[in-house]
Short mmCIF file of C-alpha atoms in Angstrom, two decimals:
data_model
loop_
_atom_site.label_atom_id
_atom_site.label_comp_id
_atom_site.label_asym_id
_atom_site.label_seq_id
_atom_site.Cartn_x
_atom_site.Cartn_y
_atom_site.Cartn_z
CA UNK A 1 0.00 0.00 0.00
CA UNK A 2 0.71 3.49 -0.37
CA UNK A 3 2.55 5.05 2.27
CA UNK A 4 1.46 7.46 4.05
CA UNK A 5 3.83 9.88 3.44
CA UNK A 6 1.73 10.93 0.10
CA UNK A 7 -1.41 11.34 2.59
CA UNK A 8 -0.61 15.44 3.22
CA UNK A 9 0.17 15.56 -0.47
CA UNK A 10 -3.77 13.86 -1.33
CA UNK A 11 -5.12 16.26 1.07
CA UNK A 12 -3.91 19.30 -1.07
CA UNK A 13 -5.03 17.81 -3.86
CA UNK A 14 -8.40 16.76 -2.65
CA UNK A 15 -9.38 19.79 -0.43
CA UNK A 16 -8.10 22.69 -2.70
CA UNK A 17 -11.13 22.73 -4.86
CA UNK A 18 -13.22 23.01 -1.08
CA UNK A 19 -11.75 26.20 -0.09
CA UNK A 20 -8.54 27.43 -2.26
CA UNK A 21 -9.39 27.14 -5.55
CA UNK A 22 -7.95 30.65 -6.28
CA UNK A 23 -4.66 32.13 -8.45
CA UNK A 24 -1.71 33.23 -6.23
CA UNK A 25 -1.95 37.36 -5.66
CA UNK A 26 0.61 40.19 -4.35
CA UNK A 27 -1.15 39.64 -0.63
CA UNK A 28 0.33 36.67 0.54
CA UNK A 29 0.44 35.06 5.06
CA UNK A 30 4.17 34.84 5.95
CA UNK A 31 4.78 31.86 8.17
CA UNK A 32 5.88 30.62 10.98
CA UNK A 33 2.06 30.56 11.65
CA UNK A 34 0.88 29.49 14.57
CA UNK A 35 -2.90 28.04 15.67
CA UNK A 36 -3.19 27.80 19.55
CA UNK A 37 -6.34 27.25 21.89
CA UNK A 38 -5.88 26.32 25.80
CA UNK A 39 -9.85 25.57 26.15
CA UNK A 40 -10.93 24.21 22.91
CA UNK A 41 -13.43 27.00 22.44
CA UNK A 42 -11.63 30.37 21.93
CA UNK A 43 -8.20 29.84 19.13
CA UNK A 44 -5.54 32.14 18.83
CA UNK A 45 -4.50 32.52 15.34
CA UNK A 46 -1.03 34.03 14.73
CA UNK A 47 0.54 35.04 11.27
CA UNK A 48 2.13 37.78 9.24
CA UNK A 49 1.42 39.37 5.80
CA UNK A 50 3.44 40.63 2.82
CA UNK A 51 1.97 42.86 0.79
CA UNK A 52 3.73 43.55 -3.19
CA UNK A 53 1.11 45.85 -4.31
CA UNK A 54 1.73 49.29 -5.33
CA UNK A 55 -1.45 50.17 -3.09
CA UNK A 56 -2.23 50.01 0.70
CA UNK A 57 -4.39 46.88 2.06
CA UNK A 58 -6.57 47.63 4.69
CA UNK A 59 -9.66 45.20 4.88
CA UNK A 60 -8.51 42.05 5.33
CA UNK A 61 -9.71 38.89 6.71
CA UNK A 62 -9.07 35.35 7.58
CA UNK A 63 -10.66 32.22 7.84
CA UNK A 64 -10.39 29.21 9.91
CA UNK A 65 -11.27 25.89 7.78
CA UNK A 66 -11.87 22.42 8.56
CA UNK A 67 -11.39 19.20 6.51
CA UNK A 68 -11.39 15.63 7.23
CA UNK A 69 -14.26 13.14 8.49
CA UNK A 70 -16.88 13.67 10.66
CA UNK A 71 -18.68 11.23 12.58
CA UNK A 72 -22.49 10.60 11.25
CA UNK A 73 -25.61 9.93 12.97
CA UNK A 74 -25.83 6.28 11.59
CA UNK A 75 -21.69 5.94 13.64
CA UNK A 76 -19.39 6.27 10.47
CA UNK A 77 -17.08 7.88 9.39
CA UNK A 78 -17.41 10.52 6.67
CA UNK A 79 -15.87 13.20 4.46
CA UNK A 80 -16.42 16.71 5.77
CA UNK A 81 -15.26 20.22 5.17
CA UNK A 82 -16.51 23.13 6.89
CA UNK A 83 -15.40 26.83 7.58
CA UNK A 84 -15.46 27.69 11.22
CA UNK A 85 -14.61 31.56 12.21
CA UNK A 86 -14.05 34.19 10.34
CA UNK A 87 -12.13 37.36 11.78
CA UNK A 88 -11.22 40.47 10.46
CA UNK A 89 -7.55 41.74 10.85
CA UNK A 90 -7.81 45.86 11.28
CA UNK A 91 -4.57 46.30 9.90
CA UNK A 92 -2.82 48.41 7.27
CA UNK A 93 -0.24 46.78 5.34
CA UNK A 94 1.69 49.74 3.02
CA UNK A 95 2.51 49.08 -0.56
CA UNK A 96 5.79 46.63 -0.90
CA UNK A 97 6.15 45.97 2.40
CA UNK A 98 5.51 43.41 5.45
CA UNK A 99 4.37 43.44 8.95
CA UNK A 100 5.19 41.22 11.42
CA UNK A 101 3.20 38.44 12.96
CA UNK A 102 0.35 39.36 14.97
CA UNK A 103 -2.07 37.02 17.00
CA UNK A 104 -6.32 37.25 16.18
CA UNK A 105 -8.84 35.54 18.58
CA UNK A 106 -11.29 32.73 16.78
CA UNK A 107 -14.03 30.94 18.04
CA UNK A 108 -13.79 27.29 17.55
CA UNK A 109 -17.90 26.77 18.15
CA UNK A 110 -19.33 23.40 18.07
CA UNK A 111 -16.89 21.65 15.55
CA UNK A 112 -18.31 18.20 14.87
CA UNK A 113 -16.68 14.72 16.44
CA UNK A 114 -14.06 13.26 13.96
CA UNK A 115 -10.11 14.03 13.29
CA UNK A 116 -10.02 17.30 10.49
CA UNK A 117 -6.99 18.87 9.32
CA UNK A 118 -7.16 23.28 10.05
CA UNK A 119 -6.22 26.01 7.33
CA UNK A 120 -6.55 29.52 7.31
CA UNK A 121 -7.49 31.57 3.98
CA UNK A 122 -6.90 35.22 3.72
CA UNK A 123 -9.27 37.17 2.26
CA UNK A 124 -10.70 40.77 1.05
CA UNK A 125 -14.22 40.20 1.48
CA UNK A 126 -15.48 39.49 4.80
CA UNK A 127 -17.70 36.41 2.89
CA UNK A 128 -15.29 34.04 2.31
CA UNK A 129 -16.71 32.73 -0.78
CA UNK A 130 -16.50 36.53 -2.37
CA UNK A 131 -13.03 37.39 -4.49
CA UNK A 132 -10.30 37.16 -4.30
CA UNK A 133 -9.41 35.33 -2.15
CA UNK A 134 -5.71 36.09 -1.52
CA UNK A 135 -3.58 33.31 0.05
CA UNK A 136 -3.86 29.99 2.27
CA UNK A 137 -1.83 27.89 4.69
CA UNK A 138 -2.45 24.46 5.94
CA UNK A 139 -1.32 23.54 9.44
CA UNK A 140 0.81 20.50 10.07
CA UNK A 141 -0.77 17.47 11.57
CA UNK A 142 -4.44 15.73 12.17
CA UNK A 143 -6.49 16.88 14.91
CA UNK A 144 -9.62 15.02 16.54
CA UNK A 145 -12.68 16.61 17.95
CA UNK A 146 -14.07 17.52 20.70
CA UNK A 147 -11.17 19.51 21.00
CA UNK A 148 -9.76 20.51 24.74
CA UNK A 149 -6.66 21.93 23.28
CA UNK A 150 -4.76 22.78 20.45
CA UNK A 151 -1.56 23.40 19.50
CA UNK A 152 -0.59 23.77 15.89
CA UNK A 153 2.28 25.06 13.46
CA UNK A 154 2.04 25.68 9.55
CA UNK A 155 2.76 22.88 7.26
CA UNK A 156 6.17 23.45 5.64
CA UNK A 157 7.11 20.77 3.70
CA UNK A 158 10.41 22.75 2.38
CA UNK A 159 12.14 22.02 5.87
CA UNK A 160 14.26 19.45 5.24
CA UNK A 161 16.63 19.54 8.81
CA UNK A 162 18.97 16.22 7.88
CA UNK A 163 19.00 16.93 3.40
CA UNK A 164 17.76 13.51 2.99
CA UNK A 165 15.49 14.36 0.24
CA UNK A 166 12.60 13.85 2.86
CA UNK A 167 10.69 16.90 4.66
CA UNK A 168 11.16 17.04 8.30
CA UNK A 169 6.83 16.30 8.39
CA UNK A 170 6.70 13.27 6.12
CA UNK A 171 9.56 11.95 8.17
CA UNK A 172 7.73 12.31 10.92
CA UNK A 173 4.54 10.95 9.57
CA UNK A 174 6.72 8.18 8.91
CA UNK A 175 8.42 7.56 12.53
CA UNK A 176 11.97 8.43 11.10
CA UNK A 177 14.33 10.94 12.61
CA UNK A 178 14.11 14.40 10.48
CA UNK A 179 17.77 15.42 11.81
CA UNK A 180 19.57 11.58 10.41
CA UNK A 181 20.34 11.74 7.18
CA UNK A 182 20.54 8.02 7.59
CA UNK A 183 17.11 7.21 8.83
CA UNK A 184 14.37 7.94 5.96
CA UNK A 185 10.98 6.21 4.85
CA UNK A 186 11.49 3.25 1.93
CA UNK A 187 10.62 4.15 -1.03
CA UNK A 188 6.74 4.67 -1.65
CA UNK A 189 4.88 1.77 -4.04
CA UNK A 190 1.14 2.52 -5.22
CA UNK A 191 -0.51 0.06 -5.91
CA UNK A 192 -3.28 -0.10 -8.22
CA UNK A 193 -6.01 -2.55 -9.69
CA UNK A 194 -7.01 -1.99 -13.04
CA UNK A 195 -10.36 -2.84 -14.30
CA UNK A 196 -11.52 -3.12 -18.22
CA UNK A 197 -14.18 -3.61 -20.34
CA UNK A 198 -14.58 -6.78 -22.85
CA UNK A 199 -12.27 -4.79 -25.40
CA UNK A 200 -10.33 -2.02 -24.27
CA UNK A 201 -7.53 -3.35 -25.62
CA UNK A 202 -8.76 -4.48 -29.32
CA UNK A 203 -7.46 -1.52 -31.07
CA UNK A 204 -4.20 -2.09 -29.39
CA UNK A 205 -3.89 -5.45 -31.06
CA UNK A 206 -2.03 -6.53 -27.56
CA UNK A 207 -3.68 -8.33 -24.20
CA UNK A 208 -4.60 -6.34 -21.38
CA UNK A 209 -2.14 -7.67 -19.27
CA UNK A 210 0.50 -6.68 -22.17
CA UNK A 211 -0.38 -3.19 -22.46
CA UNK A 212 -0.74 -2.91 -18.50
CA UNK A 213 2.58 -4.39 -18.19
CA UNK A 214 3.76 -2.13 -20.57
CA UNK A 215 2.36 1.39 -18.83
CA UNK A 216 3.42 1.02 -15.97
CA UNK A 217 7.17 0.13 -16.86
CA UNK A 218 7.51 2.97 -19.10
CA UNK A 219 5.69 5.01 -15.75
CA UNK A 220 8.27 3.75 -13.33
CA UNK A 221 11.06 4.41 -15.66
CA UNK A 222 9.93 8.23 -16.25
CA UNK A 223 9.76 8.39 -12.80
CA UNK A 224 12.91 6.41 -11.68
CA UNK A 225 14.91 8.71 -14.48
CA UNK A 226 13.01 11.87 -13.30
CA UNK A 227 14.85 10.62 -9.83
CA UNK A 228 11.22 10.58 -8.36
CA UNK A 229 11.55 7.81 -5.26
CA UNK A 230 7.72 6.50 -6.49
CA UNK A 231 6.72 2.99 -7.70
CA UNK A 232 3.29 1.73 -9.51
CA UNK A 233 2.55 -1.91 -8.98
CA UNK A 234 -0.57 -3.86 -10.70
CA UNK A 235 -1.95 -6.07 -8.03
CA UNK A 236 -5.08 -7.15 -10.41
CA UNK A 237 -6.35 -7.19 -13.55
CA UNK A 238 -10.24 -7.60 -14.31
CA UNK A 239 -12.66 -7.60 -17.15
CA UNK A 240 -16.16 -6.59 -17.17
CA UNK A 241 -17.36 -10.07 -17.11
CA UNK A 242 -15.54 -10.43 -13.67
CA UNK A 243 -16.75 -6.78 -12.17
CA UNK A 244 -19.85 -6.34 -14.03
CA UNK A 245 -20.64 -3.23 -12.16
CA UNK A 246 -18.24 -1.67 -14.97
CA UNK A 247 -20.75 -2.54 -18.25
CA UNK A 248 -21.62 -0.27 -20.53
CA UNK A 249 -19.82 2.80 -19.12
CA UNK A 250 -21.42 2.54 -15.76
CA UNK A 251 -19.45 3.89 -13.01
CA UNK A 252 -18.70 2.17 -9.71
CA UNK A 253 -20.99 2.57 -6.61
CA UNK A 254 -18.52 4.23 -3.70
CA UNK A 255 -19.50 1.29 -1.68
CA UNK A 256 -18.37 -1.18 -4.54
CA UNK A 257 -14.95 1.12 -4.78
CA UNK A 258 -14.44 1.05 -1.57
CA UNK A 259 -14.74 -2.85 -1.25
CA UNK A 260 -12.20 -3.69 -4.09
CA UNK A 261 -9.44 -1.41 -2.54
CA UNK A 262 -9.99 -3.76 0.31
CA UNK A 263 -10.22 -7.29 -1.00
CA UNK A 264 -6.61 -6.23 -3.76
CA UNK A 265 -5.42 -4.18 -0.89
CA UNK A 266 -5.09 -1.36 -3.54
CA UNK A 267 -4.62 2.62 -3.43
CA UNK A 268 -6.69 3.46 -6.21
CA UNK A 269 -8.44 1.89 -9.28
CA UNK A 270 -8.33 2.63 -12.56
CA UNK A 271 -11.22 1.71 -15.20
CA UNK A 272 -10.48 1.46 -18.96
CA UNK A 273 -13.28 2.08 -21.70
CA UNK A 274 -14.54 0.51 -24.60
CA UNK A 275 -15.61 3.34 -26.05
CA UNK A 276 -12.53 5.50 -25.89
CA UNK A 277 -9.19 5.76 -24.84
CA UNK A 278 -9.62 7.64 -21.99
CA UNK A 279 -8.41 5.97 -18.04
CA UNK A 280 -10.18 7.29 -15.20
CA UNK A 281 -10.27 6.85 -11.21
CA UNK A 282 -13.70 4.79 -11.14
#
C-alpha cells in the first residue's frame, strides 16, 4: 500500500477545490504561523502578511477551515469540510512591504466529532466565498474533535533539517528521525487494480495484461529517471465479465470502490473504456 507519506500531499489535492481554488496574488500570510487554543473553544491565530502591491491593504480577513471526516448519525465515518470563524484583521499593510506576525482571537464553536486537518485563507471580502481570495496555509498534523486543546504550526514541507530528500513532516509521519540523514521512509509503491471492459484493448492489437505491463514500466522508468523515489505496482487485472458493475460505461458505486481497494489491498483503481481511450479513477 501506499505510504502514508503521500497522505498530506492527497489532502492538497483533494481539499483545494473546497476552499482554495484561487490564483496566487501580491497579498500573501508569511509563516511561521501558529494556531493555539488552551480551552478548545476560543483559538488564537497568529501570522504575518506581505503585501507587493503598489497600493495600501486595509480590509482584510481570515478564515479558519476544517477538513477531514466527521462522525455521522448512523456511527461512520465521513468526508467533511466546513469553515469555522471568520475574523477580520484591522490592519494596514503599506505598498511593498511586510508586517510582522500578529495574533487574532477565533471561536472554535461546536466543531463536529471526527479528526479534520485546520487552514486559514486570507481574504478581502469578509464572505469568504467573495473574491479574491488572496492566500492559504495548511497547518501540520491531524487533529480530533471535541477539542480541549490545540496546538498547531504551519505545514512546511520545504524544511528538510537532515538533506535527505525527505521533509522534516513526512519523516515524521513516517516515525523516522528528520535530523539523520541516515534514517528515511522506503521508497513509496502505489498500488493499483485496473479494471476493463470486454475490449479495451482491441485496437491495441495486444492483451490487457500486455499493455498494462507495458504502462506502468515505461511510468516507473519516467519516474525512476526523473529521480522521483515513487513505484506503480498492478496487483489485479479484471474484465467486465468479472466486475460487471463496470458494463456499458457505468461507473462504480462508492460502496463497490471502496470494497475492491480492500479485498486487492489497492490505493486506487483505474477503469479502462470501450468506447474510448480515456483511463479514469472509477
Amino acid at each position: 500500500m501506499v505510504l502514508r507519506a503521500l497522505i498530506p500531499i492527497l489532502l492538497l489535492l483533494v481539499a483545494e477545490p473546497a476552499f482554495t481554488q484561487f490564483e496566487r496574488t501580491h497579498v500573501n500570510i508569511s509563516c511561521p504561523c501558529t494556531l493555539t487554543s488552551s480551552d478548545g473553544e476560543k483559538a488564537e491565530l497568529a501570522f504575518g502578511i506581505s503585501n507587493n502591491r503598489d497600493d495600501v491593504v486595509d480590509e482584510l480577513y481570515a478564515t479558519l477551515a476544517i477538513a477531514g471526516t466527521r462522525l455521522s448519525s448512523t456511527s461512520q465515518m465521513v468526508d467533511y469540510t466546513a469553515f469555522v470563524d471568520t475574523v477580520a484583521l484591522n490592519v494596514n499593510v503599506e505598498p511593498h512591504s511586510a508586517i510582522d506576525s500578529q495574533s487574532f482571537e477565533l471561536d472554535l464553536g461546536a466543531i463536529p466529532e471526527g479528526t479534520y486537518y485546520f487552514e486559514v485563507l486570507l481574504h478581502e471580502n469578509e464572505i469568504v466565498g467573495g473574491n479574491p481570495r488572496l492566500d492559504s496555509i495548511w497547518f501540520e498534523g491531524e487533529w480530533s474533535a471535541p477539542i480541549s486543546t490545540l496546538s498547531l504550526r504551519d505545514a512546511n514541507y520545504l524544511i528538510d533539517s537532515d538533506d535527505d530528500g525527505i521533509d522534516d513532516i513526512n519523516e515524521r509521519l513516517e516515525g523516522t528521525d528528520p535530523n539523520d540523514p541516515n534514517s528515511y521512509p522506503p521508497d513509496p509503491v502505489i498500488d493499483i487494480l485496473f479494471l476493463h471492459e470486454e475490449f479495451s484493448f482491441e485496437h491495441y492489437n495486444t492483451s490487457p495484461n500486455s499493455f498494462i505491463a507495458h504502462v506502468l514500466a515505461v511510468t516507473n522508468d519516467i519516474y525512476e529517471r526523473s529521480n522521483s523515489p515513487v513505484q506503480f505496482r498492478a496487483v489485479g487485472v479484471q474484465d467486465s465479465s468479472e466486475i460487471p458493475e463496470i458494463s456499458d460505461g457505468e461507473s462504480l458505486e462508492e460502496s463497490r470502490y471502496l470494497e475492491l481497494l480492500e479485498e486487492y489491498d489497492a490505493d486506487i483503481v483505474l477503469v479502462y473504456r470501450t468506447r474510448d481511450t480515456w483511463c479514469t479513477r472509477r
